[in-house]
């Protein structure tokens, strides 16, 4: 059962990394107003992926009982 919890934590790590990348891009893009729409695209992607993270965790825990 421990391998499944490693699997779930690796998914969490991926999302944490994505949010960190977004924050770094946010800080850089706020200096450059010409790339504001790219910031909006990244934000919308993260908003779209957020529910999937929750669904994956729920499905993984349901299927593998971790």
GROMACS .gro file of N, CA and C in nm:
model
  198
    1UNK      N    1   0.081  -0.121   0.000
    1UNK     CA    2   0.000   0.000   0.000
    1UNK      C    3   0.086   0.127   0.000
    2UNK      N    4   0.209   0.116   0.045
    2UNK     CA    5   0.293   0.235   0.056
    2UNK      C    6   0.327   0.291  -0.082
    3UNK      N    7   0.340   0.203  -0.182
    3UNK     CA    8   0.373   0.251  -0.317
    3UNK      C    9   0.263   0.340  -0.373
    4UNK      N   10   0.138   0.314  -0.335
    4UNK     CA   11   0.027   0.396  -0.385
    4UNK      C   12   0.033   0.535  -0.323
    5UNK      N   13   0.068   0.543  -0.196
    5UNK     CA   14   0.077   0.674  -0.132
    5UNK      C   15   0.192   0.754  -0.193
    6UNK      N   16   0.299   0.685  -0.234
    6UNK     CA   17   0.409   0.753  -0.305
    6UNK      C   18   0.358   0.809  -0.437
    7UNK      N   19   0.274   0.730  -0.504
    7UNK     CA   20   0.215   0.773  -0.632
    7UNK      C   21   0.132   0.900  -0.612
    8UNK      N   22   0.049   0.902  -0.509
    8UNK     CA   23  -0.036   1.018  -0.482
    8UNK      C   24   0.050   1.139  -0.446
    9UNK      N   25   0.154   1.117  -0.364
    9UNK     CA   26   0.237   1.231  -0.325
    9UNK      C   27   0.315   1.285  -0.445
   10UNK      N   28   0.351   1.198  -0.541
   10UNK     CA   29   0.421   1.247  -0.660
   10UNK      C   30   0.329   1.335  -0.745
   11UNK      N   31   0.200   1.302  -0.750
   11UNK     CA   32   0.103   1.387  -0.820
   11UNK      C   33   0.094   1.522  -0.750
   12UNK      N   34   0.093   1.521  -0.615
   12UNK     CA   35   0.087   1.646  -0.540
   12UNK      C   36   0.211   1.730  -0.568
   13UNK      N   37   0.328   1.665  -0.575
   13UNK     CA   38   0.454   1.737  -0.601
   13UNK      C   39   0.447   1.806  -0.736
   14UNK      N   40   0.391   1.739  -0.838
   14UNK     CA   41   0.380   1.797  -0.971
   14UNK      C   42   0.296   1.925  -0.965
   15UNK      N   43   0.185   1.923  -0.891
   15UNK     CA   44   0.099   2.041  -0.883
   15UNK      C   45   0.164   2.153  -0.804
   16UNK      N   46   0.240   2.116  -0.699
   16UNK     CA   47   0.311   2.219  -0.624
   16UNK      C   48   0.415   2.286  -0.713
   17UNK      N   49   0.487   2.206  -0.792
   17UNK     CA   50   0.586   2.260  -0.884
   17UNK      C   51   0.521   2.353  -0.986
   18UNK      N   52   0.405   2.312  -1.038
   18UNK     CA   53   0.335   2.396  -1.137
   18UNK      C   54   0.295   2.529  -1.076
   19UNK      N   55   0.247   2.526  -0.952
   19UNK     CA   56   0.207   2.652  -0.888
   19UNK      C   57   0.328   2.740  -0.859
   20UNK      N   58   0.442   2.678  -0.826
   20UNK     CA   59   0.565   2.755  -0.805
   20UNK      C   60   0.610   2.822  -0.935
   21UNK      N   61   0.606   2.745  -1.043
   21UNK     CA   62   0.643   2.800  -1.174
   21UNK      C   63   0.551   2.916  -1.210
   22UNK      N   64   0.421   2.900  -1.181
   22UNK     CA   65   0.326   3.007  -1.208
   22UNK      C   66   0.359   3.132  -1.128
   23UNK      N   67   0.393   3.114  -1.001
   23UNK     CA   68   0.425   3.230  -0.917
   23UNK      C   69   0.550   3.302  -0.967
   24UNK      N   70   0.650   3.224  -1.009
   24UNK     CA   71   0.773   3.285  -1.063
   24UNK      C   72   0.741   3.362  -1.190
   25UNK      N   73   0.663   3.300  -1.279
   25UNK     CA   74   0.623   3.367  -1.404
   25UNK      C   75   0.542   3.493  -1.373
   26UNK      N   76   0.456   3.482  -1.274
   26UNK     CA   77   0.372   3.596  -1.232
   26UNK      C   78   0.462   3.714  -1.193
   27UNK      N   79   0.562   3.686  -1.112
   27UNK     CA   80   0.652   3.791  -1.065
   27UNK      C   81   0.727   3.855  -1.182
   28UNK      N   82   0.769   3.771  -1.279
   28UNK     CA   83   0.843   3.823  -1.394
   28UNK      C   84   0.752   3.897  -1.490
   29UNK      N   85   0.631   3.844  -1.509
   29UNK     CA   86   0.539   3.903  -1.607
   29UNK      C   87   0.481   4.034  -1.557
   30UNK      N   88   0.470   4.049  -1.426
   30UNK     CA   89   0.413   4.174  -1.373
   30UNK      C   90   0.505   4.292  -1.405
   31UNK      N   91   0.634   4.264  -1.426
   31UNK     CA   92   0.727   4.370  -1.465
   31UNK      C   93   0.710   4.406  -1.613
   32UNK      N   94   0.667   4.306  -1.692
   32UNK     CA   95   0.654   4.326  -1.836
   32UNK      C   96   0.506   4.321  -1.874
   33UNK      N   97   0.444   4.437  -1.893
   33UNK     CA   98   0.300   4.442  -1.919
   33UNK      C   99   0.262   4.383  -2.055
   34UNK      N  100   0.359   4.367  -2.144
   34UNK     CA  101   0.330   4.311  -2.276
   34UNK      C  102   0.294   4.164  -2.274
   35UNK      N  103   0.326   4.095  -2.164
   35UNK     CA  104   0.299   3.951  -2.156
   35UNK      C  105   0.186   3.918  -2.059
   36UNK      N  106   0.099   4.014  -2.033
   36UNK     CA  107  -0.011   3.993  -1.937
   36UNK      C  108  -0.105   3.880  -1.982
   37UNK      N  109  -0.130   3.870  -2.113
   37UNK     CA  110  -0.224   3.767  -2.159
   37UNK      C  111  -0.167   3.627  -2.139
   38UNK      N  112  -0.034   3.611  -2.146
   38UNK     CA  113   0.028   3.481  -2.117
   38UNK      C  114   0.002   3.443  -1.971
   39UNK      N  115   0.010   3.541  -1.884
   39UNK     CA  116  -0.018   3.520  -1.741
   39UNK      C  117  -0.162   3.471  -1.723
   40UNK      N  118  -0.254   3.531  -1.797
   40UNK     CA  119  -0.394   3.490  -1.791
   40UNK      C  120  -0.415   3.348  -1.840
   41UNK      N  121  -0.341   3.309  -1.946
   41UNK     CA  122  -0.351   3.173  -1.999
   41UNK      C  123  -0.303   3.072  -1.896
   42UNK      N  124  -0.188   3.103  -1.832
   42UNK     CA  125  -0.133   3.012  -1.731
   42UNK      C  126  -0.229   2.999  -1.614
   43UNK      N  127  -0.286   3.111  -1.572
   43UNK     CA  128  -0.381   3.109  -1.460
   43UNK      C  129  -0.503   3.023  -1.494
   44UNK      N  130  -0.555   3.039  -1.616
   44UNK     CA  131  -0.673   2.962  -1.654
   44UNK      C  132  -0.641   2.813  -1.663
   45UNK      N  133  -0.518   2.778  -1.709
   45UNK     CA  134  -0.477   2.638  -1.712
   45UNK      C  135  -0.473   2.579  -1.572
   46UNK      N  136  -0.416   2.654  -1.477
   46UNK     CA  137  -0.408   2.607  -1.339
   46UNK      C  138  -0.547   2.593  -1.279
   47UNK      N  139  -0.636   2.686  -1.311
   47UNK     CA  140  -0.774   2.678  -1.260
   47UNK      C  141  -0.843   2.556  -1.317
   48UNK      N  142  -0.817   2.525  -1.445
   48UNK     CA  143  -0.878   2.408  -1.507
   48UNK      C  144  -0.822   2.279  -1.448
   49UNK      N  145  -0.694   2.278  -1.413
   49UNK     CA  146  -0.631   2.156  -1.361
   49UNK      C  147  -0.660   2.131  -1.214
   50UNK      N  148  -0.696   2.236  -1.140
   50UNK     CA  149  -0.719   2.220  -0.996
   50UNK      C  150  -0.825   2.115  -0.962
   51UNK      N  151  -0.941   2.112  -1.030
   51UNK     CA  152  -1.040   2.009  -0.998
   51UNK      C  153  -0.990   1.869  -1.030
   52UNK      N  154  -0.905   1.855  -1.134
   52UNK     CA  155  -0.852   1.724  -1.170
   52UNK      C  156  -0.764   1.669  -1.060
   53UNK      N  157  -0.687   1.755  -0.996
   53UNK     CA  158  -0.602   1.711  -0.886
   53UNK      C  159  -0.687   1.648  -0.777
   54UNK      N  160  -0.798   1.714  -0.744
   54UNK     CA  161  -0.887   1.663  -0.640
   54UNK      C  162  -0.950   1.532  -0.684
   55UNK      N  163  -0.994   1.523  -0.811
   55UNK     CA  164  -1.056   1.401  -0.863
   55UNK      C  165  -0.957   1.285  -0.863
   56UNK      N  166  -0.832   1.312  -0.906
   56UNK     CA  167  -0.731   1.207  -0.907
   56UNK      C  168  -0.708   1.151  -0.769
   57UNK      N  169  -0.695   1.240  -0.671
   57UNK     CA  170  -0.672   1.196  -0.533
   57UNK      C  171  -0.788   1.108  -0.486
   58UNK      N  172  -0.910   1.151  -0.517
   58UNK     CA  173  -1.028   1.076  -0.473
   58UNK      C  174  -1.034   0.940  -0.542
   59UNK      N  175  -1.008   0.938  -0.674
   59UNK     CA  176  -1.012   0.812  -0.748
   59UNK      C  177  -0.904   0.716  -0.702
   60UNK      N  178  -0.781   0.770  -0.684
   60UNK     CA  179  -0.671   0.686  -0.640
   60UNK      C  180  -0.700   0.626  -0.503
   61UNK      N  181  -0.754   0.708  -0.413
   61UNK     CA  182  -0.781   0.658  -0.279
   61UNK      C  183  -0.897   0.556  -0.282
   62UNK      N  184  -0.991   0.575  -0.375
   62UNK     CA  185  -1.103   0.481  -0.385
   62UNK      C  186  -1.057   0.349  -0.445
   63UNK      N  187  -0.976   0.356  -0.552
   63UNK     CA  188  -0.932   0.235  -0.620
   63UNK      C  189  -0.833   0.155  -0.537
   64UNK      N  190  -0.741   0.223  -0.472
   64UNK     CA  191  -0.631   0.153  -0.406
   64UNK      C  192  -0.639   0.159  -0.254
   65UNK      N  193  -0.742   0.221  -0.202
   65UNK     CA  194  -0.766   0.223  -0.059
   65UNK      C  195  -0.654   0.280   0.025
   66UNK      N  196  -0.593   0.393  -0.023
   66UNK     CA  197  -0.486   0.451   0.057
   66UNK      C  198  -0.529   0.581   0.122
   0.00000   0.00000   0.00000
